[in-house]
XYZ file of N, CA and C in Angstrom:
357
model
N 25.072 -3.674 -74.839
C 23.936 -4.293 -75.702
C 22.558 -4.364 -75.642
N 22.451 -5.415 -74.353
C 20.879 -5.120 -74.315
C 19.874 -3.965 -74.217
N 20.385 -2.437 -73.227
C 19.888 -1.689 -73.132
C 19.462 -0.959 -74.874
N 20.292 -1.208 -75.495
C 20.464 -1.125 -76.999
C 18.843 -2.257 -77.612
N 19.819 -2.720 -77.619
C 19.106 -3.977 -77.722
C 17.171 -3.444 -78.394
N 16.290 -3.070 -76.237
C 15.448 -2.659 -75.825
C 14.420 -1.589 -76.582
N 15.219 -0.838 -76.441
C 15.501 0.803 -77.048
C 14.688 0.914 -78.645
N 16.173 -0.037 -79.183
C 15.238 -0.440 -80.586
C 14.575 -0.387 -80.584
N 13.899 -1.727 -80.178
C 12.694 -2.636 -79.784
C 11.762 -1.782 -79.397
N 12.093 -0.955 -78.974
C 10.437 0.284 -77.824
C 10.600 1.123 -78.757
N 11.550 1.875 -80.681
C 10.775 2.730 -81.048
C 10.363 1.827 -81.707
N 10.349 1.502 -82.484
C 8.421 0.819 -83.543
C 7.746 1.490 -83.477
N 6.969 1.942 -84.230
C 5.681 2.656 -84.402
C 4.784 1.326 -83.595
N 4.232 2.260 -82.152
C 3.820 1.092 -81.350
C 3.974 -0.328 -80.180
N 4.960 0.568 -80.757
C 5.391 -1.406 -79.700
C 5.709 -0.982 -77.768
N 5.342 -1.563 -76.914
C 4.912 -1.314 -75.791
C 6.521 -2.690 -75.755
N 6.703 -2.276 -74.145
C 7.291 -3.525 -72.926
C 5.705 -4.215 -72.278
N 6.358 -5.546 -71.733
C 5.133 -5.498 -71.101
C 6.887 -7.035 -69.692
N 5.624 -7.185 -69.308
C 6.582 -8.593 -68.183
C 5.413 -10.056 -68.514
N 5.166 -10.642 -69.019
C 4.091 -11.635 -68.460
C 4.200 -12.560 -68.048
N 6.144 -12.942 -68.338
C 6.038 -13.974 -67.300
C 6.687 -13.534 -66.602
N 7.508 -12.373 -66.100
C 7.615 -12.324 -65.187
C 8.587 -12.009 -65.127
N 9.027 -11.462 -64.267
C 10.746 -10.190 -64.490
C 11.283 -10.051 -64.843
N 12.102 -11.624 -65.257
C 13.598 -12.208 -65.502
C 12.745 -11.907 -67.280
N 11.454 -11.539 -67.518
C 11.609 -11.639 -69.840
C 10.632 -10.786 -69.611
N 11.951 -9.939 -70.521
C 10.877 -8.260 -70.972
C 10.517 -9.018 -72.296
N 9.075 -9.146 -72.681
C 8.777 -9.252 -74.127
C 8.041 -8.126 -74.693
N 8.850 -7.799 -75.904
C 7.933 -5.849 -76.648
C 6.785 -6.737 -77.852
N 6.196 -5.995 -77.874
C 4.752 -6.410 -78.006
C 4.204 -5.103 -78.674
N 3.458 -5.973 -79.961
C 2.946 -4.600 -80.774
C 1.348 -4.795 -81.341
N 0.572 -4.707 -81.164
C -0.738 -4.788 -81.137
C -1.328 -5.500 -80.706
N -0.876 -5.742 -79.070
C -1.017 -7.602 -79.160
C 0.234 -8.715 -78.568
N 0.965 -8.212 -79.907
C 1.468 -9.715 -79.923
C 2.846 -9.884 -80.507
N 3.113 -10.644 -79.323
C 4.744 -10.478 -79.363
C 5.471 -10.085 -80.702
N 6.980 -8.984 -79.740
C 8.069 -10.007 -81.880
C 8.989 -9.587 -81.612
N 9.108 -10.055 -79.521
C 10.358 -9.892 -79.407
C 10.581 -10.227 -77.868
N 11.213 -12.061 -76.919
C 11.357 -11.327 -75.883
C 12.588 -11.938 -75.087
N 13.263 -11.252 -74.550
C 14.268 -10.443 -74.122
C 14.773 -11.885 -72.354
N 15.114 -12.351 -72.771
C 15.977 -13.082 -71.489
C 16.480 -12.455 -70.381
N 16.971 -12.619 -69.220
C 17.579 -12.599 -68.353
C 19.516 -12.919 -68.629
N 19.185 -12.188 -68.352
C 21.620 -12.383 -68.681
C 21.939 -11.088 -68.297
N 23.457 -10.998 -69.049
C 24.543 -9.761 -68.119
C 23.996 -8.765 -69.514
N 24.310 -7.668 -69.070
C 23.758 -6.731 -70.569
C 24.770 -7.731 -71.916
N 25.960 -7.829 -71.965
C 26.662 -8.349 -73.116
C 26.016 -9.639 -73.492
N 25.841 -10.606 -72.484
C 25.449 -11.484 -73.367
C 24.045 -12.142 -72.164
N 22.967 -12.503 -73.569
C 21.378 -13.170 -73.316
C 21.060 -13.816 -74.257
N 19.923 -14.313 -74.201
C 19.349 -13.994 -75.685
C 18.064 -13.558 -75.634
N 17.815 -13.459 -77.513
C 16.153 -12.931 -77.853
C 15.518 -13.936 -78.397
N 14.952 -13.872 -78.633
C 13.601 -14.573 -79.639
C 12.668 -13.756 -80.839
N 13.199 -14.266 -81.067
C 12.836 -12.347 -83.060
C 11.494 -13.722 -83.230
N 9.894 -13.110 -84.199
C 9.347 -14.476 -85.177
C 10.813 -14.132 -86.533
N 10.084 -14.924 -87.091
C 11.459 -15.012 -88.388
C 10.042 -16.222 -89.247
N 10.622 -16.011 -91.039
C 10.343 -16.232 -92.375
C 10.431 -17.657 -91.808
N 9.784 -19.466 -91.335
C 10.674 -20.194 -92.000
C 12.034 -19.854 -93.637
N 11.992 -19.784 -93.855
C 12.728 -20.405 -95.748
C 13.990 -19.073 -94.842
N 14.186 -17.593 -94.140
C 14.952 -17.705 -93.774
C 15.566 -17.443 -92.164
N 14.398 -17.725 -91.393
C 15.175 -18.539 -90.436
C 16.415 -20.075 -89.981
N 15.731 -20.506 -91.053
C 17.437 -21.552 -91.723
C 17.616 -21.251 -92.164
N 18.154 -20.118 -93.054
C 19.272 -19.653 -93.760
C 20.474 -19.277 -92.133
N 19.566 -18.404 -91.343
C 19.536 -17.992 -90.434
C 21.030 -18.124 -89.390
N 20.237 -19.656 -89.560
C 20.743 -20.942 -87.994
C 22.062 -21.371 -89.146
N 21.796 -22.212 -90.099
C 22.903 -22.423 -90.911
C 24.526 -21.531 -91.415
N 24.442 -19.830 -91.270
C 24.704 -18.869 -91.372
C 25.762 -18.764 -89.961
N 25.380 -18.491 -89.228
C 25.802 -18.362 -87.960
C 25.366 -19.192 -86.617
N 26.703 -19.486 -86.001
C 26.044 -20.548 -84.321
C 25.534 -20.157 -83.624
N 25.129 -18.749 -82.766
C 24.788 -17.212 -82.259
C 22.819 -17.518 -82.597
N 22.324 -18.136 -83.572
C 21.203 -18.045 -83.522
C 20.678 -19.961 -84.029
N 20.051 -20.000 -82.973
C 19.320 -21.264 -82.858
C 17.532 -21.344 -82.965
N 16.912 -22.668 -83.070
C 15.401 -22.104 -82.995
C 15.138 -22.344 -82.269
N 13.984 -21.663 -82.204
C 13.495 -20.390 -80.736
C 12.905 -20.668 -79.513
N 13.061 -21.130 -78.654
C 13.773 -21.496 -77.100
C 12.681 -21.087 -76.989
N 11.993 -22.471 -76.073
C 10.483 -22.445 -75.923
C 9.372 -21.802 -76.652
N 9.498 -21.655 -77.710
C 9.243 -20.882 -78.809
C 9.078 -22.415 -79.900
N 8.178 -22.199 -81.011
C 7.604 -22.591 -82.129
C 8.990 -22.245 -82.669
N 9.335 -23.364 -83.127
C 10.669 -23.332 -83.594
C 10.727 -23.408 -85.084
N 9.897 -23.008 -85.564
C 9.466 -23.506 -87.172
C 9.417 -21.285 -87.510
N 8.473 -20.620 -86.373
C 8.757 -19.939 -87.165
C 9.171 -18.431 -85.887
N 10.648 -19.040 -85.175
C 10.989 -18.388 -84.171
C 12.156 -18.611 -83.813
N 13.408 -17.547 -83.614
C 14.788 -17.946 -84.027
C 14.793 -17.721 -82.077
N 16.203 -17.877 -81.547
C 15.979 -17.640 -80.242
C 17.819 -16.604 -81.073
N 18.406 -15.935 -80.803
C 19.690 -15.272 -80.709
C 20.027 -15.252 -79.666
N 21.576 -15.647 -79.753
C 22.463 -15.514 -78.397
C 23.481 -14.741 -78.721
N 23.104 -13.772 -77.768
C 23.355 -11.733 -77.769
C 24.997 -12.530 -77.384
N 25.849 -12.630 -77.876
C 27.216 -12.834 -77.431
C 28.792 -12.409 -77.744
N 27.927 -11.206 -79.069
C 29.452 -10.642 -79.411
C 29.544 -11.407 -80.628
N 28.983 -11.421 -80.896
C 29.441 -12.348 -82.172
C 29.007 -11.971 -83.775
N 27.606 -11.694 -83.374
C 27.063 -10.923 -84.575
C 26.680 -9.560 -83.673
N 27.411 -8.713 -85.485
C 26.632 -7.146 -84.899
C 26.627 -6.390 -83.913
N 26.136 -5.610 -83.993
C 24.340 -5.551 -83.657
C 22.998 -4.927 -84.830
N 24.190 -4.219 -85.927
C 23.681 -4.996 -87.076
C 22.456 -5.462 -87.090
N 23.226 -6.014 -87.499
C 22.668 -8.110 -87.358
C 21.383 -7.819 -87.033
N 21.765 -7.883 -85.436
C 20.637 -8.938 -84.540
C 18.995 -6.567 -85.662
N 19.576 -5.575 -85.038
C 18.505 -5.158 -85.635
C 17.434 -5.537 -86.337
N 19.335 -5.423 -87.784
C 18.245 -6.534 -88.753
C 16.709 -7.132 -88.598
N 17.256 -8.405 -87.623
C 16.235 -9.533 -87.178
C 14.875 -9.023 -86.121
N 15.663 -8.098 -85.626
C 14.031 -7.508 -85.297
C 13.658 -6.378 -86.110
N 13.776 -5.696 -86.999
C 12.550 -5.112 -87.576
C 12.104 -6.300 -88.539
N 12.724 -8.017 -89.220
C 11.896 -8.007 -89.228
C 10.549 -8.996 -88.779
N 11.588 -9.571 -87.317
C 10.697 -9.946 -86.752
C 8.594 -8.815 -86.169
N 9.060 -7.655 -86.010
C 8.130 -6.944 -86.152
C 6.781 -6.241 -87.209
N 8.578 -6.357 -88.853
C 7.713 -6.560 -89.710
C 6.192 -7.865 -89.582
N 7.253 -9.276 -89.596
C 6.461 -9.796 -89.352
C 4.998 -9.616 -88.423
N 4.904 -9.374 -88.314
C 3.578 -9.598 -86.901
C 3.204 -8.105 -87.195
N 3.136 -7.133 -87.332
C 2.432 -6.087 -87.472
C 1.446 -6.867 -89.094
N 2.190 -7.453 -90.051
C 1.373 -7.300 -91.314
C 0.716 -8.755 -91.335
N 0.346 -9.491 -89.919
C -0.181 -10.025 -89.941
C -2.047 -9.459 -88.719
N -1.675 -8.492 -88.697
C -2.902 -7.795 -87.537
C -3.650 -8.127 -88.216
N -4.630 -7.911 -87.802
C -6.116 -6.612 -88.348
C -5.729 -5.620 -89.223
N -6.328 -4.985 -90.525
C -5.789 -4.282 -91.255
C -6.000 -2.953 -90.598
N -6.825 -2.725 -90.002
C -7.370 -1.647 -89.310
C -6.765 -1.140 -88.216
N -5.943 -1.817 -87.116
C -5.276 -2.454 -86.250
C -3.909 -1.992 -86.993
N -3.688 -2.225 -87.661
C -2.093 -2.116 -88.305
C -2.156 -0.972 -88.389
N -3.344 -0.549 -89.293
C -3.027 1.401 -90.216
C -3.073 2.461 -88.684
N -4.084 1.577 -87.997
C -3.973 3.018 -86.821
C -2.714 3.429 -86.450
N -1.261 1.649 -86.213
C -0.130 1.418 -84.862
C 0.300 2.516 -86.397
N 0.386 2.429 -87.541
C 1.024 2.823 -88.479
C 0.422 4.847 -88.715
N -0.326 4.802 -88.163
C -0.575 6.831 -87.579
C -0.688 6.859 -85.972
N 0.116 5.954 -85.340
C 0.458 6.840 -84.559
C 1.064 7.508 -84.826
N 1.673 9.042 -83.879
C 2.771 10.021 -83.922
C 4.303 9.454 -82.623
């Protein structure tokens, strides 16, 4: 599952994979800004931090035990998703989409347009 999640995130326009916090944390970025952090763990059981609109973040936390306030992040704007099989992969992909869209939407217009023009 971890491999699928990383691959999905890297398919996003302009996404890059980095290791700024060491080899055990994969960081997916767009325009130099983080949109996903993937913490070391087993293939099917690990943590994933994703940016989220604060209202949606609260709703997700209320609806799913696997969604918690962001681990080592601004808890208002980030969720930690426990990838343990309790959430469908499609829901996790939707959360990745939302995180990516939030981050790319905050980039300067020129940076955002150059990323969206990439092939």
